[in-house]
Short mmCIF file of C-alpha atoms in Angstrom, two decimals:
data_model
loop_
_atom_site.label_atom_id
_atom_site.label_comp_id
_atom_site.label_asym_id
_atom_site.label_seq_id
_atom_site.Cartn_x
_atom_site.Cartn_y
_atom_site.Cartn_z
CA UNK A 26 5.76 5.22 -7.68
CA UNK A 27 2.75 4.82 -5.50
CA UNK A 28 1.74 1.59 -3.83
CA UNK A 29 -1.41 1.35 -5.95
CA UNK A 30 0.71 1.57 -9.09
CA UNK A 31 3.05 -1.14 -7.82
CA UNK A 32 0.12 -3.42 -6.95
CA UNK A 33 -1.33 -2.92 -10.43
CA UNK A 34 1.87 -4.20 -12.07
CA UNK A 35 2.22 -7.86 -13.01
CA UNK A 36 4.95 -9.95 -11.42
CA UNK A 37 7.20 -9.68 -14.48
CA UNK A 38 6.69 -5.92 -14.79
CA UNK A 39 7.42 -5.50 -11.10
CA UNK A 40 10.66 -7.49 -11.42
CA UNK A 41 11.80 -5.46 -14.42
CA UNK A 42 10.92 -2.18 -12.68
CA UNK A 43 12.91 -3.34 -9.64
CA UNK A 44 15.94 -4.10 -11.82
CA UNK A 45 15.69 -0.69 -13.53
CA UNK A 46 15.47 1.14 -10.21
CA UNK A 47 18.45 -0.76 -8.80
CA UNK A 48 20.52 0.11 -11.87
CA UNK A 49 19.58 3.77 -11.58
CA UNK A 50 20.40 3.80 -7.86
CA UNK A 51 23.80 2.20 -8.52
CA UNK A 52 24.53 4.80 -11.22
CA UNK A 53 23.65 7.69 -8.90
CA UNK A 54 25.68 6.23 -6.05
CA UNK A 55 28.75 5.86 -8.26
CA UNK A 56 28.38 9.51 -9.27
CA UNK A 57 28.26 10.54 -5.61
CA UNK A 58 31.23 8.34 -4.67
CA UNK A 59 33.25 9.74 -7.57
CA UNK A 60 32.74 13.21 -6.17
CA UNK A 61 30.29 14.39 -8.79
CA UNK A 62 27.31 16.56 -8.09
CA UNK A 63 23.93 14.91 -8.33
CA UNK A 64 21.23 17.05 -9.90
CA UNK A 65 18.54 15.72 -7.54
CA UNK A 66 19.88 14.34 -4.22
CA UNK A 67 16.44 13.37 -2.96
CA UNK A 68 16.16 10.97 -5.89
CA UNK A 69 18.36 8.53 -3.94
CA UNK A 70 15.87 8.46 -1.07
CA UNK A 71 12.94 8.04 -3.44
CA UNK A 72 14.65 5.19 -5.28
CA UNK A 73 15.47 3.37 -2.06
CA UNK A 74 11.90 3.81 -0.81
CA UNK A 75 10.37 2.55 -4.05
CA UNK A 76 12.69 -0.46 -4.12
CA UNK A 77 11.68 -1.30 -0.55
CA UNK A 78 7.99 -0.96 -1.41
CA UNK A 79 8.33 -3.27 -4.40
CA UNK A 80 10.21 -5.85 -2.35
CA UNK A 81 7.63 -5.65 0.43
CA UNK A 82 4.73 -6.16 -1.96
CA UNK A 83 6.50 -9.09 -3.62
CA UNK A 84 7.09 -10.69 -0.24
CA UNK A 85 3.47 -10.13 0.85
CA UNK A 86 2.17 -11.76 -2.32
CA UNK A 87 4.58 -14.67 -1.93
CA UNK A 88 3.44 -15.27 1.66
CA UNK A 89 -0.22 -14.67 0.84
CA UNK A 90 -0.46 -11.76 3.25
CA UNK A 91 -1.45 -9.14 0.72
CA UNK A 92 -5.18 -8.70 0.25
CA UNK A 93 -6.39 -7.17 -3.02
CA UNK A 94 -8.22 -3.85 -2.82
CA UNK A 95 -11.43 -5.37 -4.24
CA UNK A 96 -11.72 -7.78 -1.30
CA UNK A 97 -11.28 -4.94 1.17
CA UNK A 98 -14.02 -2.94 -0.55
CA UNK A 99 -16.37 -5.94 -0.49
CA UNK A 100 -15.81 -6.39 3.24
CA UNK A 101 -16.48 -2.72 3.84
CA UNK A 102 -19.73 -2.94 1.84
CA UNK A 103 -20.87 -6.00 3.79
CA UNK A 104 -20.07 -4.28 7.05
CA UNK A 105 -22.02 -1.18 6.00
CA UNK A 106 -25.03 -3.27 4.90
CA UNK A 107 -25.13 -5.18 8.18
CA UNK A 108 -27.92 -3.91 10.46
CA UNK A 109 -26.71 -2.47 13.71
CA UNK A 110 -28.26 -3.13 17.09
CA UNK A 111 -29.42 -0.22 19.17
CA UNK A 112 -27.91 -0.04 22.65
CA UNK A 113 -30.15 -1.13 25.54
CA UNK A 114 -30.22 2.32 27.08
CA UNK A 115 -31.71 3.84 23.93
CA UNK A 116 -34.33 1.08 23.75
CA UNK A 117 -35.41 1.78 27.32
CA UNK A 118 -35.64 5.51 26.63
CA UNK A 119 -37.75 4.89 23.53
CA UNK A 120 -40.09 2.59 25.48
CA UNK A 121 -40.60 5.14 28.25
CA UNK A 122 -41.25 7.92 25.74
CA UNK A 123 -43.83 5.89 23.84
CA UNK A 124 -45.80 5.06 27.04
#
């Protein structure tokens, strides 16, 4: 799962997805420990990474650290709309050229 997809989930959906992923990871690990061949060994890494991402996002939301994407876009728009000041050197060059 991607981070955007995880952020889009509600708290209950995120918790159920976390439980499902942990169950799947436990099942794959028992297969490996029993000596069985896993059809996709990289799936373990992906499961662990996704679980960590979900836990991180849950913790950020609990602590109030996480900022929704909409707020970030609004800040970027405000920053882009803000007029910029020309550096002094350019002002002096423009004044000398206009004289």
